[in-house]
Tab-separated table of C-alpha atoms in Angstrom:
chain	number	residue	atom	x	y	z
S	63	UNK	CA	14.120	5.077	18.010
S	64	UNK	CA	13.420	4.708	21.700
S	65	UNK	CA	9.930	4.043	22.973
S	66	UNK	CA	8.141	3.178	26.217
S	67	UNK	CA	8.673	-0.214	27.798
S	68	UNK	CA	6.111	-1.573	30.310
S	69	UNK	CA	5.561	-4.966	31.974
S	70	UNK	CA	1.897	-5.895	31.542
S	71	UNK	CA	-1.274	-4.048	30.316
S	72	UNK	CA	-4.996	-4.599	30.953
S	73	UNK	CA	-7.293	-2.731	28.531
S	74	UNK	CA	-10.696	-2.446	30.154
S	75	UNK	CA	-12.361	0.879	29.286
S	76	UNK	CA	-15.726	1.722	30.775
S	77	UNK	CA	-18.729	0.581	28.658
S	78	UNK	CA	-16.638	-1.065	25.929
S	79	UNK	CA	-14.681	1.964	24.784
S	80	UNK	CA	-11.450	2.427	22.945
S	81	UNK	CA	-7.969	2.871	24.367
S	82	UNK	CA	-5.538	4.723	22.106
S	83	UNK	CA	-1.829	4.004	22.045
S	84	UNK	CA	-0.115	7.360	22.589
S	85	UNK	CA	3.338	6.392	21.591
S	86	UNK	CA	5.436	3.401	20.445
S	87	UNK	CA	5.281	0.792	23.214
S	88	UNK	CA	6.883	-2.507	24.126
S	89	UNK	CA	4.908	-4.751	26.450
S	90	UNK	CA	7.409	-7.079	28.050
S	91	UNK	CA	4.674	-9.077	29.845
S	92	UNK	CA	1.077	-9.763	29.040
S	93	UNK	CA	-1.616	-7.838	27.186
S	94	UNK	CA	-5.253	-8.477	28.189
S	95	UNK	CA	-7.948	-6.723	26.199
S	96	UNK	CA	-10.675	-7.705	28.568
S	97	UNK	CA	-14.175	-7.613	26.993
S	98	UNK	CA	-15.413	-8.301	23.452
S	99	UNK	CA	-16.533	-4.694	23.268
S	100	UNK	CA	-13.084	-3.287	24.297
S	101	UNK	CA	-10.807	-1.866	21.577
S	102	UNK	CA	-7.042	-1.279	21.679
S	103	UNK	CA	-6.243	1.196	18.953
S	104	UNK	CA	-2.693	1.096	17.686
S	105	UNK	CA	-3.286	4.689	16.547
S	106	UNK	CA	-0.604	4.740	13.920
S	107	UNK	CA	2.037	3.555	16.435
S	108	UNK	CA	4.377	0.630	16.920
S	109	UNK	CA	3.255	-2.077	19.490
S	110	UNK	CA	5.725	-4.735	20.447
S	111	UNK	CA	4.235	-7.624	22.437
S	112	UNK	CA	6.688	-10.029	24.095
S	113	UNK	CA	4.252	-11.902	26.243
S	114	UNK	CA	0.811	-13.469	26.008
S	115	UNK	CA	-2.317	-11.675	24.567
S	116	UNK	CA	-5.589	-12.619	26.283
S	117	UNK	CA	-9.200	-11.551	26.547
S	118	UNK	CA	-12.010	-11.172	23.931
S	119	UNK	CA	-11.275	-7.595	22.837
S	120	UNK	CA	-10.129	-6.252	19.571
S	121	UNK	CA	-7.182	-4.415	18.032
S	122	UNK	CA	-7.836	-1.487	15.752
S	123	UNK	CA	-5.184	-0.944	13.123
S	124	UNK	CA	-4.517	1.618	10.482
S	125	UNK	CA	-2.456	2.048	7.282
S	126	UNK	CA	0.342	3.461	9.570
S	127	UNK	CA	0.086	1.116	12.603
S	128	UNK	CA	2.822	-1.554	13.214
S	129	UNK	CA	2.717	-4.627	15.291
S	130	UNK	CA	5.498	-6.888	16.348
S	131	UNK	CA	4.928	-10.317	18.000
S	132	UNK	CA	8.114	-11.489	19.693
S	133	UNK	CA	9.258	-13.019	23.021
S	134	UNK	CA	7.762	-16.271	24.166
S	135	UNK	CA	4.623	-17.772	25.595
S	136	UNK	CA	1.385	-18.966	24.114
S	137	UNK	CA	0.691	-17.812	20.608
S	138	UNK	CA	-1.695	-14.893	20.610
S	139	UNK	CA	-4.929	-14.704	18.560
S	140	UNK	CA	-5.129	-11.406	16.817
S	141	UNK	CA	-8.693	-10.064	16.481
S	142	UNK	CA	-9.173	-6.829	14.605
S	143	UNK	CA	-12.077	-4.443	14.579
S	144	UNK	CA	-13.727	-4.680	11.130
S	145	UNK	CA	-15.886	-1.578	10.948
S	146	UNK	CA	-13.726	-0.217	8.095
S	147	UNK	CA	-10.928	-1.778	6.014
S	148	UNK	CA	-8.408	0.437	7.706
S	149	UNK	CA	-9.431	-0.941	11.147
S	150	UNK	CA	-8.079	-4.387	10.113
S	151	UNK	CA	-5.009	-3.078	8.379
S	152	UNK	CA	-1.374	-2.867	9.597
S	153	UNK	CA	1.473	-1.131	7.765
S	154	UNK	CA	3.946	-3.688	9.061
S	155	UNK	CA	3.680	-6.876	11.002
S	156	UNK	CA	6.716	-8.640	12.323
S	157	UNK	CA	6.893	-12.164	13.636
S	158	UNK	CA	9.825	-13.241	15.845
S	159	UNK	CA	8.837	-16.020	18.249
S	160	UNK	CA	8.946	-19.808	18.562
S	161	UNK	CA	10.951	-20.795	15.472
S	162	UNK	CA	9.030	-23.208	13.294
S	163	UNK	CA	5.918	-23.190	15.548
S	164	UNK	CA	2.747	-21.027	15.556
S	165	UNK	CA	3.826	-17.542	16.677
S	166	UNK	CA	0.346	-15.908	16.135
S	167	UNK	CA	-3.097	-16.743	14.778
S	168	UNK	CA	-5.458	-14.503	13.038
S	169	UNK	CA	-8.909	-14.437	14.598
S	170	UNK	CA	-10.153	-12.091	11.937
S	171	UNK	CA	-9.086	-11.089	8.443
S	172	UNK	CA	-6.067	-8.734	8.261
S	173	UNK	CA	-4.644	-6.475	5.532
S	174	UNK	CA	-0.926	-5.614	5.268
S	175	UNK	CA	0.043	-2.290	3.627
S	176	UNK	CA	3.804	-2.558	3.926
S	177	UNK	CA	5.703	-5.698	4.917
S	178	UNK	CA	5.088	-8.869	6.739
S	179	UNK	CA	8.498	-9.790	8.178
S	180	UNK	CA	9.411	-13.299	9.600
S	181	UNK	CA	12.430	-13.924	11.833
S	182	UNK	CA	11.024	-16.971	13.547
S	183	UNK	CA	7.483	-18.468	14.018
S	184	UNK	CA	4.546	-19.055	11.796
S	185	UNK	CA	1.397	-16.918	11.276
S	186	UNK	CA	-1.758	-19.028	10.910
S	187	UNK	CA	-4.707	-17.571	9.176
S	188	UNK	CA	-7.111	-20.400	10.161
S	189	UNK	CA	-10.333	-19.671	8.225
S	190	UNK	CA	-9.360	-15.894	7.686
S	191	UNK	CA	-7.522	-14.261	4.799
S	192	UNK	CA	-4.262	-12.304	5.087
S	193	UNK	CA	-4.431	-9.751	2.306
S	194	UNK	CA	-1.270	-8.165	0.893
S	195	UNK	CA	-2.382	-4.782	-0.374
S	196	UNK	CA	-1.047	-3.637	-3.798
S	197	UNK	CA	2.532	-2.710	-2.726
S	198	UNK	CA	2.861	-5.105	0.258
S	199	UNK	CA	5.319	-7.941	0.421
S	200	UNK	CA	6.507	-10.838	2.698
S	201	UNK	CA	10.088	-10.646	3.926
S	202	UNK	CA	12.273	-13.509	5.156
S	203	UNK	CA	9.731	-16.282	4.871
S	204	UNK	CA	11.536	-19.569	5.340
S	205	UNK	CA	11.265	-22.949	7.211
S	206	UNK	CA	11.809	-20.866	10.393
S	207	UNK	CA	8.630	-18.767	9.861
S	208	UNK	CA	5.928	-18.579	7.290
S	209	UNK	CA	2.186	-18.113	6.654
S	210	UNK	CA	-0.103	-21.138	7.117
S	211	UNK	CA	-3.370	-20.507	5.327
S	212	UNK	CA	-4.931	-18.072	2.913
S	213	UNK	CA	-2.917	-15.228	1.430
S	214	UNK	CA	-4.649	-12.921	-1.124
S	215	UNK	CA	-3.382	-9.946	-3.158
S	216	UNK	CA	-4.758	-8.001	-6.072
S	217	UNK	CA	-2.233	-6.469	-8.413
S	218	UNK	CA	-2.509	-4.782	-11.749
S	219	UNK	CA	0.149	-6.377	-13.956
S	220	UNK	CA	0.971	-5.010	-17.430
S	221	UNK	CA	2.386	-7.236	-20.089
S	222	UNK	CA	6.128	-7.985	-19.719
S	223	UNK	CA	5.911	-6.620	-16.045
S	224	UNK	CA	7.189	-8.570	-13.007
S	225	UNK	CA	5.497	-8.259	-9.624
S	226	UNK	CA	7.412	-8.910	-6.385
S	227	UNK	CA	5.482	-10.532	-3.573
S	228	UNK	CA	8.577	-10.820	-1.365
S	229	UNK	CA	9.885	-14.179	-0.302
S	230	UNK	CA	6.461	-15.980	-0.627
S	231	UNK	CA	6.989	-19.704	-0.475
S	232	UNK	CA	4.565	-22.439	-1.216
S	233	UNK	CA	4.577	-25.498	1.059
S	234	UNK	CA	2.376	-28.407	-0.055
S	235	UNK	CA	-0.096	-26.170	-1.880
S	236	UNK	CA	-3.736	-26.848	-2.347
S	237	UNK	CA	-4.512	-24.738	-5.407
S	238	UNK	CA	-8.232	-25.004	-4.791
S	239	UNK	CA	-7.812	-22.627	-1.828
S	240	UNK	CA	-6.035	-19.885	-3.724
S	241	UNK	CA	-7.835	-16.691	-4.469
């Protein structure tokens, strides 16, 4: 499906307001969410970021919002509004940037409802937790791209039932950090 493509965006609403994404958008350049009180709501749309993310503002997700981090440049720190669980939720997150290096860092906790897809680049959770909701999975995790840090998921498993978490790989695990 086609969507809008723009060079760079500065999100700076008056008095720390919210800017809503109105359609699927690819930002070929940089995204600046200026102030810590500024919110860029994905509004159930797809946002593709090919440049650098800067500023102190917040993303607002939803169970239907999608985010793709691709292109090149410094790895963005993704900070999500956390007023509700849905605010810090994405349906899909795709990582395709800087093979084998950090492609994005979580500045806050994040929930994935659908899939976390890796093509290239790592997602670092730092001290935050990436939560795979009950039907979520990780796709294409490999030495080219994987999660570094905490991943949590709550699943109801009946006897003799198998649960698929996707291509979740463990690299030098420290079982004390598992939830």
